[in-house]
């Protein structure tokens, strides 16, 4: 069974809701889904994944320090073994998200991962519709992985 890994830094209740929505929707497909906190994860999070979704808040114009730390620790261990891995990202931003998207694109380019879609930026005041958007992304990734589209 193919593996979809959600690397999610979820310091707030809203981010936890987004993670749950992504995971639940992806899990409707006939695949194995798992959620890992970046600070608790090592390179195996990517080495064992057939596709990756990252979820992060934007803090000070960048992805969370926890997610950046995971990339820093895992880059060389992954580089030669994870090229082509499909990736999608969800960014929760108070008002912007641009810097985080740029940084994630740099990171994915460095690792030679493959974007399934542009990062989903959920910005501004919290809206319940964000949960639906996150869920749709998770569902699309799960189905695409199940059906061998990605
Ligand atoms: C230290 C700190 C820095 C932040 N910097 C940014 C930022 O640069 N750009 C932005 O859009 N939001 C920024 N935010 C807002 C966070 O993205 C937001 O609090 C986070 O996504 C959680 O949203 P929530 O309250 O809906 O859970 C920052 C928040 C904190 C605590």
Short mmCIF file of N, CA and C and ligand atoms in Angstrom, two decimals:
data_model
loop_
_atom_site.label_atom_id
_atom_site.label_comp_id
_atom_site.label_asym_id
_atom_site.label_seq_id
_atom_site.Cartn_x
_atom_site.Cartn_y
_atom_site.Cartn_z
N UNK A 1 0.85 -1.19 0.00
CA UNK A 1 0.00 0.00 0.00
C UNK A 1 0.89 1.25 0.00
N UNK A 2 0.48 2.24 -0.77
CA UNK A 2 1.32 3.43 -0.90
C UNK A 2 1.16 4.34 0.33
N UNK A 3 2.22 5.06 0.63
CA UNK A 3 2.27 5.87 1.86
C UNK A 3 2.20 7.36 1.56
N UNK A 4 1.27 8.02 2.22
CA UNK A 4 1.19 9.49 2.18
C UNK A 4 1.53 10.00 3.57
N UNK A 5 2.54 10.86 3.64
CA UNK A 5 2.97 11.41 4.93
C UNK A 5 2.62 12.89 5.02
N UNK A 6 1.95 13.24 6.11
CA UNK A 6 1.66 14.65 6.40
C UNK A 6 2.64 15.11 7.47
N UNK A 7 3.52 16.01 7.07
CA UNK A 7 4.44 16.63 8.03
C UNK A 7 3.80 17.94 8.47
N UNK A 8 3.34 17.98 9.72
CA UNK A 8 2.49 19.09 10.13
C UNK A 8 2.99 19.71 11.43
N UNK A 9 3.30 20.98 11.36
CA UNK A 9 3.59 21.73 12.59
C UNK A 9 2.30 22.44 12.99
N UNK A 10 1.74 22.06 14.12
CA UNK A 10 0.38 22.50 14.48
C UNK A 10 0.33 23.12 15.88
N UNK A 11 0.91 24.32 16.04
CA UNK A 11 0.94 24.92 17.38
C UNK A 11 -0.39 25.51 17.84
N UNK A 12 -1.37 25.62 16.95
CA UNK A 12 -2.65 26.23 17.35
C UNK A 12 -3.80 25.26 17.08
N UNK A 13 -4.93 25.48 17.74
CA UNK A 13 -6.10 24.63 17.47
C UNK A 13 -6.52 24.67 16.00
N UNK A 14 -6.42 25.83 15.37
CA UNK A 14 -6.81 25.91 13.95
C UNK A 14 -5.90 25.05 13.08
N UNK A 15 -4.61 25.10 13.36
CA UNK A 15 -3.69 24.27 12.57
C UNK A 15 -3.94 22.78 12.83
N UNK A 16 -4.30 22.45 14.05
CA UNK A 16 -4.63 21.05 14.34
C UNK A 16 -5.86 20.62 13.55
N UNK A 17 -6.83 21.51 13.44
CA UNK A 17 -8.03 21.19 12.66
C UNK A 17 -7.68 20.98 11.19
N UNK A 18 -6.78 21.81 10.67
CA UNK A 18 -6.38 21.65 9.27
C UNK A 18 -5.69 20.31 9.06
N UNK A 19 -4.81 19.96 10.00
CA UNK A 19 -4.10 18.67 9.88
C UNK A 19 -5.08 17.51 9.89
N UNK A 20 -6.03 17.56 10.79
CA UNK A 20 -7.02 16.48 10.88
C UNK A 20 -7.84 16.39 9.60
N UNK A 21 -8.21 17.55 9.06
CA UNK A 21 -9.01 17.56 7.83
C UNK A 21 -8.23 16.94 6.67
N UNK A 22 -6.96 17.30 6.56
CA UNK A 22 -6.12 16.76 5.48
C UNK A 22 -6.00 15.25 5.63
N UNK A 23 -5.69 14.82 6.84
CA UNK A 23 -5.44 13.40 7.09
C UNK A 23 -6.70 12.58 6.87
N UNK A 24 -7.82 13.05 7.41
CA UNK A 24 -9.08 12.30 7.27
C UNK A 24 -9.48 12.17 5.80
N UNK A 25 -9.34 13.26 5.06
CA UNK A 25 -9.76 13.23 3.66
C UNK A 25 -8.82 12.35 2.83
N UNK A 26 -7.54 12.45 3.09
CA UNK A 26 -6.58 11.61 2.36
C UNK A 26 -6.82 10.14 2.67
N UNK A 27 -7.20 9.88 3.91
CA UNK A 27 -7.42 8.50 4.36
C UNK A 27 -8.65 7.84 3.78
N UNK A 28 -9.48 8.60 3.07
CA UNK A 28 -10.63 7.99 2.39
C UNK A 28 -10.16 7.13 1.22
N UNK A 29 -8.96 7.43 0.74
CA UNK A 29 -8.41 6.61 -0.36
C UNK A 29 -7.80 5.34 0.22
N UNK A 30 -7.57 4.39 -0.67
CA UNK A 30 -7.01 3.11 -0.25
C UNK A 30 -5.48 3.21 -0.22
N UNK A 31 -5.02 4.02 0.72
CA UNK A 31 -3.58 4.24 0.91
C UNK A 31 -3.32 4.26 2.41
N UNK A 32 -2.03 4.25 2.77
CA UNK A 32 -1.67 4.41 4.18
C UNK A 32 -1.30 5.87 4.42
N UNK A 33 -1.95 6.48 5.42
CA UNK A 33 -1.65 7.89 5.73
C UNK A 33 -1.08 7.99 7.14
N UNK A 34 -0.15 8.90 7.31
CA UNK A 34 0.39 9.13 8.65
C UNK A 34 0.72 10.60 8.82
N UNK A 35 0.59 11.06 10.06
CA UNK A 35 0.93 12.44 10.40
C UNK A 35 2.13 12.44 11.32
N UNK A 36 3.11 13.27 11.01
CA UNK A 36 4.30 13.38 11.84
C UNK A 36 4.55 14.85 12.17
N UNK A 37 4.98 15.10 13.40
CA UNK A 37 5.42 16.44 13.78
C UNK A 37 6.88 16.58 13.36
N UNK A 38 7.22 17.65 12.68
CA UNK A 38 8.59 17.78 12.15
C UNK A 38 9.67 17.60 13.22
N UNK A 39 9.43 18.10 14.42
CA UNK A 39 10.46 18.00 15.46
C UNK A 39 10.67 16.55 15.91
N UNK A 40 9.66 15.71 15.69
CA UNK A 40 9.77 14.29 16.07
C UNK A 40 10.18 13.41 14.90
N UNK A 41 10.27 13.96 13.71
CA UNK A 41 10.51 13.16 12.51
C UNK A 41 11.97 13.21 12.09
N UNK A 42 12.38 12.16 11.41
CA UNK A 42 13.71 12.11 10.80
C UNK A 42 13.57 11.92 9.30
N UNK A 43 14.67 11.56 8.65
CA UNK A 43 14.64 11.41 7.20
C UNK A 43 13.68 10.33 6.73
N UNK A 44 13.40 9.34 7.58
CA UNK A 44 12.50 8.25 7.15
C UNK A 44 11.11 8.78 6.80
N UNK A 45 10.76 9.93 7.35
CA UNK A 45 9.45 10.52 7.01
C UNK A 45 9.34 10.70 5.50
N UNK A 46 10.43 11.08 4.87
CA UNK A 46 10.43 11.24 3.41
C UNK A 46 10.86 9.96 2.71
N UNK A 47 11.82 9.25 3.29
CA UNK A 47 12.33 8.04 2.63
C UNK A 47 11.23 7.00 2.47
N UNK A 48 10.29 6.95 3.41
CA UNK A 48 9.21 5.96 3.37
C UNK A 48 7.95 6.47 2.70
N UNK A 49 7.98 7.71 2.22
CA UNK A 49 6.75 8.32 1.69
C UNK A 49 6.71 8.23 0.17
N UNK A 50 5.52 7.92 -0.35
CA UNK A 50 5.30 7.99 -1.80
C UNK A 50 4.80 9.37 -2.19
N UNK A 51 4.32 10.11 -1.23
CA UNK A 51 3.92 11.50 -1.44
C UNK A 51 3.93 12.20 -0.08
N UNK A 52 4.16 13.51 -0.12
CA UNK A 52 4.28 14.29 1.11
C UNK A 52 3.39 15.52 1.04
N UNK A 53 2.73 15.80 2.16
CA UNK A 53 2.05 17.09 2.32
C UNK A 53 2.70 17.76 3.53
N UNK A 54 3.08 19.01 3.39
CA UNK A 54 3.57 19.76 4.55
C UNK A 54 2.53 20.81 4.92
N UNK A 55 2.37 20.99 6.22
CA UNK A 55 1.46 22.00 6.76
C UNK A 55 2.25 22.84 7.75
N UNK A 56 2.22 24.14 7.53
CA UNK A 56 2.99 25.02 8.41
C UNK A 56 2.30 26.37 8.54
N UNK A 57 2.45 26.99 9.70
CA UNK A 57 2.09 28.42 9.76
C UNK A 57 3.21 29.24 9.13
N UNK A 58 2.87 30.45 8.72
CA UNK A 58 3.93 31.40 8.36
C UNK A 58 4.27 32.19 9.61
N UNK A 59 5.53 32.14 9.98
CA UNK A 59 6.02 32.91 11.12
C UNK A 59 7.18 33.78 10.66
N UNK A 60 7.05 35.07 10.87
CA UNK A 60 8.11 36.01 10.49
C UNK A 60 8.53 35.82 9.03
N UNK A 61 7.54 35.67 8.19
CA UNK A 61 7.80 35.61 6.75
C UNK A 61 8.40 34.32 6.26
N UNK A 62 8.29 33.24 7.05
CA UNK A 62 8.96 32.00 6.67
C UNK A 62 8.15 30.82 7.19
N UNK A 63 8.48 29.60 6.73
CA UNK A 63 7.88 28.40 7.30
C UNK A 63 8.27 28.31 8.76
N UNK A 64 7.56 27.47 9.52
CA UNK A 64 7.88 27.36 10.95
C UNK A 64 9.32 26.87 11.12
N UNK A 65 9.93 27.30 12.21
CA UNK A 65 11.29 26.84 12.51
C UNK A 65 11.35 25.33 12.63
N UNK A 66 10.29 24.74 13.13
CA UNK A 66 10.27 23.28 13.30
C UNK A 66 10.35 22.57 11.95
N UNK A 67 9.59 23.07 10.98
CA UNK A 67 9.64 22.43 9.65
C UNK A 67 10.98 22.68 8.98
N UNK A 68 11.51 23.89 9.14
CA UNK A 68 12.82 24.19 8.55
C UNK A 68 13.89 23.30 9.18
N UNK A 69 13.79 23.07 10.48
CA UNK A 69 14.74 22.19 11.17
C UNK A 69 14.68 20.78 10.57
N UNK A 70 13.47 20.31 10.28
CA UNK A 70 13.36 18.97 9.67
C UNK A 70 14.07 18.94 8.31
N UNK A 71 13.82 19.94 7.48
CA UNK A 71 14.50 19.99 6.19
C UNK A 71 16.02 20.03 6.38
N UNK A 72 16.49 20.84 7.34
CA UNK A 72 17.93 20.96 7.57
C UNK A 72 18.55 19.63 7.98
N UNK A 73 17.84 18.90 8.86
CA UNK A 73 18.40 17.63 9.36
C UNK A 73 18.33 16.51 8.32
N UNK A 74 17.39 16.61 7.40
CA UNK A 74 17.11 15.47 6.54
C UNK A 74 17.59 15.64 5.11
N UNK A 75 18.04 16.83 4.77
CA UNK A 75 18.34 17.14 3.37
C UNK A 75 19.30 16.11 2.74
N UNK A 76 20.45 15.92 3.34
CA UNK A 76 21.46 15.06 2.70
C UNK A 76 21.05 13.59 2.73
N UNK A 77 20.35 13.18 3.80
CA UNK A 77 19.91 11.78 3.88
C UNK A 77 18.85 11.48 2.82
N UNK A 78 18.12 12.50 2.41
CA UNK A 78 17.03 12.29 1.45
C UNK A 78 17.45 12.52 0.00
N UNK A 79 18.42 13.40 -0.19
CA UNK A 79 18.69 13.96 -1.52
C UNK A 79 18.77 12.91 -2.63
N UNK A 80 19.54 11.85 -2.40
CA UNK A 80 19.76 10.86 -3.47
C UNK A 80 18.67 9.79 -3.52
N UNK A 81 17.71 9.85 -2.60
CA UNK A 81 16.75 8.74 -2.49
C UNK A 81 15.30 9.15 -2.67
N UNK A 82 15.03 10.45 -2.70
CA UNK A 82 13.62 10.88 -2.72
C UNK A 82 13.30 11.77 -3.92
N UNK A 83 14.19 11.79 -4.91
CA UNK A 83 13.94 12.68 -6.05
C UNK A 83 12.65 12.29 -6.74
N UNK A 84 11.88 13.28 -7.11
CA UNK A 84 10.62 13.04 -7.79
C UNK A 84 9.44 12.86 -6.86
N UNK A 85 9.69 12.88 -5.54
CA UNK A 85 8.57 12.70 -4.61
C UNK A 85 7.52 13.79 -4.82
N UNK A 86 6.26 13.39 -4.99
CA UNK A 86 5.19 14.40 -5.14
C UNK A 86 4.97 15.13 -3.81
N UNK A 87 4.86 16.44 -3.89
CA UNK A 87 4.66 17.25 -2.67
C UNK A 87 3.54 18.25 -2.90
N UNK A 88 2.79 18.50 -1.82
CA UNK A 88 1.85 19.61 -1.77
C UNK A 88 2.04 20.28 -0.42
N UNK A 89 1.63 21.54 -0.32
CA UNK A 89 1.83 22.29 0.92
C UNK A 89 0.59 23.09 1.26
N UNK A 90 0.34 23.19 2.56
CA UNK A 90 -0.71 24.07 3.06
C UNK A 90 -0.05 25.05 4.03
N UNK A 91 -0.23 26.34 3.76
CA UNK A 91 0.38 27.40 4.57
C UNK A 91 -0.74 28.20 5.23
N UNK A 92 -0.73 28.24 6.55
CA UNK A 92 -1.67 29.09 7.30
C UNK A 92 -0.94 30.37 7.67
N UNK A 93 -1.44 31.48 7.14
CA UNK A 93 -0.76 32.77 7.32
C UNK A 93 -1.74 33.80 7.85
N UNK A 94 -1.26 34.61 8.79
CA UNK A 94 -2.12 35.66 9.33
C UNK A 94 -2.50 36.66 8.27
N UNK A 95 -1.54 36.99 7.40
CA UNK A 95 -1.85 38.01 6.39
C UNK A 95 -1.07 37.89 5.10
N UNK A 96 -0.10 36.93 4.99
CA UNK A 96 0.74 36.96 3.80
C UNK A 96 0.95 35.56 3.20
N UNK A 97 2.01 34.88 3.58
CA UNK A 97 2.28 33.53 3.07
C UNK A 97 3.33 33.48 1.97
N UNK A 98 3.66 34.64 1.40
CA UNK A 98 4.56 34.65 0.24
C UNK A 98 5.94 34.09 0.56
N UNK A 99 6.51 34.54 1.69
CA UNK A 99 7.86 34.10 2.04
C UNK A 99 7.92 32.60 2.29
N UNK A 100 6.87 32.07 2.89
CA UNK A 100 6.84 30.64 3.16
C UNK A 100 6.75 29.84 1.87
N UNK A 101 5.92 30.30 0.95
CA UNK A 101 5.81 29.60 -0.34
C UNK A 101 7.14 29.62 -1.08
N UNK A 102 7.80 30.76 -1.06
CA UNK A 102 9.08 30.88 -1.75
C UNK A 102 10.09 29.91 -1.13
N UNK A 103 10.12 29.87 0.20
CA UNK A 103 11.08 28.99 0.89
C UNK A 103 10.77 27.52 0.62
N UNK A 104 9.50 27.17 0.62
CA UNK A 104 9.13 25.77 0.35
C UNK A 104 9.48 25.40 -1.08
N UNK A 105 9.30 26.33 -1.99
CA UNK A 105 9.64 26.05 -3.39
C UNK A 105 11.14 25.85 -3.53
N UNK A 106 11.93 26.67 -2.82
CA UNK A 106 13.38 26.51 -2.84
C UNK A 106 13.77 25.14 -2.28
N UNK A 107 13.14 24.76 -1.20
CA UNK A 107 13.45 23.49 -0.55
C UNK A 107 13.11 22.32 -1.46
N UNK A 108 11.94 22.37 -2.05
CA UNK A 108 11.51 21.27 -2.93
C UNK A 108 12.38 21.20 -4.19
N UNK A 109 12.78 22.36 -4.68
CA UNK A 109 13.68 22.38 -5.84
C UNK A 109 15.01 21.75 -5.48
N UNK A 110 15.52 22.10 -4.29
CA UNK A 110 16.81 21.54 -3.84
C UNK A 110 16.75 20.03 -3.71
N UNK A 111 15.64 19.53 -3.27
CA UNK A 111 15.48 18.07 -3.08
C UNK A 111 15.00 17.39 -4.36
N UNK A 112 14.67 18.19 -5.35
CA UNK A 112 14.14 17.69 -6.63
C UNK A 112 12.81 16.95 -6.42
N UNK A 113 12.00 17.49 -5.53
CA UNK A 113 10.64 16.97 -5.36
C UNK A 113 9.75 17.62 -6.41
N UNK A 114 8.57 17.05 -6.58
CA UNK A 114 7.68 17.44 -7.68
C UNK A 114 6.38 18.00 -7.11
N UNK A 115 6.08 19.25 -7.43
CA UNK A 115 4.83 19.86 -6.93
C UNK A 115 3.64 19.25 -7.65
N UNK A 116 2.67 18.81 -6.87
CA UNK A 116 1.41 18.31 -7.43
C UNK A 116 0.50 19.48 -7.76
N UNK A 117 0.54 20.50 -6.92
CA UNK A 117 -0.20 21.74 -7.16
C UNK A 117 0.53 22.85 -6.41
N UNK A 118 0.21 24.08 -6.75
CA UNK A 118 0.83 25.21 -6.05
C UNK A 118 0.44 25.15 -4.57
N UNK A 119 1.31 25.65 -3.68
CA UNK A 119 0.96 25.66 -2.26
C UNK A 119 -0.39 26.34 -2.02
N UNK A 120 -1.17 25.73 -1.14
CA UNK A 120 -2.46 26.32 -0.74
C UNK A 120 -2.20 27.26 0.42
N UNK A 121 -2.47 28.54 0.22
CA UNK A 121 -2.26 29.55 1.27
C UNK A 121 -3.61 29.93 1.86
N UNK A 122 -3.77 29.71 3.14
CA UNK A 122 -5.00 30.04 3.86
C UNK A 122 -4.70 31.24 4.73
N UNK A 123 -5.00 32.43 4.22
CA UNK A 123 -4.53 33.63 4.91
C UNK A 123 -5.66 34.54 5.36
N UNK A 124 -5.31 35.37 6.33
CA UNK A 124 -6.28 36.30 6.89
C UNK A 124 -6.93 35.72 8.13
N UNK A 125 -7.99 36.39 8.56
CA UNK A 125 -8.72 35.87 9.71
C UNK A 125 -9.22 34.47 9.42
N UNK A 126 -9.32 33.69 10.47
CA UNK A 126 -9.75 32.30 10.33
C UNK A 126 -11.13 32.22 9.68
N UNK A 127 -11.25 31.31 8.71
CA UNK A 127 -12.55 31.05 8.08
C UNK A 127 -12.81 29.55 8.11
N UNK A 128 -14.05 29.19 8.38
CA UNK A 128 -14.37 27.76 8.41
C UNK A 128 -14.12 27.10 7.05
N UNK A 129 -14.20 27.90 5.99
CA UNK A 129 -13.94 27.37 4.65
C UNK A 129 -12.52 26.85 4.48
N UNK A 130 -11.61 27.29 5.34
CA UNK A 130 -10.23 26.79 5.25
C UNK A 130 -10.19 25.27 5.45
N UNK A 131 -11.07 24.80 6.34
CA UNK A 131 -11.09 23.36 6.63
C UNK A 131 -11.50 22.59 5.37
N UNK A 132 -12.47 23.12 4.66
CA UNK A 132 -12.92 22.48 3.41
C UNK A 132 -11.80 22.47 2.38
N UNK A 133 -11.09 23.59 2.27
CA UNK A 133 -10.01 23.67 1.29
C UNK A 133 -8.90 22.68 1.61
N UNK A 134 -8.57 22.58 2.90
CA UNK A 134 -7.52 21.63 3.32
C UNK A 134 -7.98 20.21 3.06
N UNK A 135 -9.24 19.96 3.34
CA UNK A 135 -9.81 18.63 3.13
C UNK A 135 -9.77 18.26 1.64
N UNK A 136 -10.11 19.20 0.79
CA UNK A 136 -10.10 18.93 -0.66
C UNK A 136 -8.69 18.61 -1.15
N UNK A 137 -7.72 19.33 -0.60
CA UNK A 137 -6.33 19.04 -1.00
C UNK A 137 -5.93 17.63 -0.55
N UNK A 138 -6.29 17.29 0.69
CA UNK A 138 -5.96 15.95 1.19
C UNK A 138 -6.63 14.86 0.37
N UNK A 139 -7.90 15.10 0.04
CA UNK A 139 -8.65 14.11 -0.74
C UNK A 139 -8.04 13.92 -2.13
N UNK A 140 -7.67 15.03 -2.75
CA UNK A 140 -7.08 14.96 -4.09
C UNK A 140 -5.75 14.21 -4.06
N UNK A 141 -4.94 14.51 -3.06
CA UNK A 141 -3.64 13.82 -2.94
C UNK A 141 -3.85 12.33 -2.71
N UNK A 142 -4.78 11.99 -1.82
CA UNK A 142 -5.02 10.59 -1.51
C UNK A 142 -5.49 9.82 -2.73
N UNK A 143 -6.45 10.37 -3.44
CA UNK A 143 -6.99 9.69 -4.63
C UNK A 143 -5.94 9.59 -5.73
N UNK A 144 -5.18 10.67 -5.91
CA UNK A 144 -4.15 10.66 -6.95
C UNK A 144 -3.09 9.60 -6.65
N UNK A 145 -2.78 9.45 -5.39
CA UNK A 145 -1.78 8.44 -5.02
C UNK A 145 -2.36 7.04 -5.19
N UNK A 146 -3.58 6.86 -4.75
CA UNK A 146 -4.24 5.55 -4.87
C UNK A 146 -4.30 5.11 -6.33
N UNK A 147 -4.62 6.04 -7.20
CA UNK A 147 -4.84 5.69 -8.60
C UNK A 147 -3.57 5.76 -9.45
N UNK A 148 -2.44 6.05 -8.81
CA UNK A 148 -1.18 6.07 -9.53
C UNK A 148 -1.03 7.27 -10.46
N UNK A 149 -1.80 8.32 -10.20
CA UNK A 149 -1.69 9.53 -11.03
C UNK A 149 -0.45 10.32 -10.63
N UNK A 150 -0.08 10.23 -9.35
CA UNK A 150 1.15 10.89 -8.91
C UNK A 150 2.12 9.83 -8.39
C1 LIG B 1 5.78 34.90 15.96
C2 LIG B 1 4.76 34.95 14.88
C3 LIG B 1 5.09 35.45 13.64
C4 LIG B 1 4.15 35.52 12.63
N1 LIG B 1 4.52 36.00 11.41
C5 LIG B 1 3.63 36.01 10.38
C6 LIG B 1 4.04 36.44 9.10
O1 LIG B 1 5.18 36.80 8.86
N2 LIG B 1 3.13 36.43 8.11
C7 LIG B 1 1.84 36.03 8.31
O2 LIG B 1 1.07 36.05 7.37
N3 LIG B 1 1.43 35.62 9.54
C8 LIG B 1 2.29 35.59 10.59
N4 LIG B 1 1.91 35.15 11.83
C9 LIG B 1 0.53 34.67 12.02
C10 LIG B 1 0.54 33.14 11.97
O3 LIG B 1 0.71 32.71 10.65
C11 LIG B 1 -0.74 32.59 12.56
O4 LIG B 1 -0.75 32.97 13.92
C12 LIG B 1 -0.76 31.10 12.46
O5 LIG B 1 -0.91 30.74 11.12
C13 LIG B 1 -1.85 30.47 13.29
O6 LIG B 1 -3.13 30.89 12.85
P1 LIG B 1 -4.42 30.52 13.68
O7 LIG B 1 -4.56 31.51 14.77
O8 LIG B 1 -5.55 30.55 12.73
O9 LIG B 1 -4.17 29.17 14.24
C14 LIG B 1 2.83 35.08 12.86
C15 LIG B 1 2.50 34.56 14.13
C16 LIG B 1 3.44 34.50 15.11
C17 LIG B 1 3.06 33.93 16.47
#
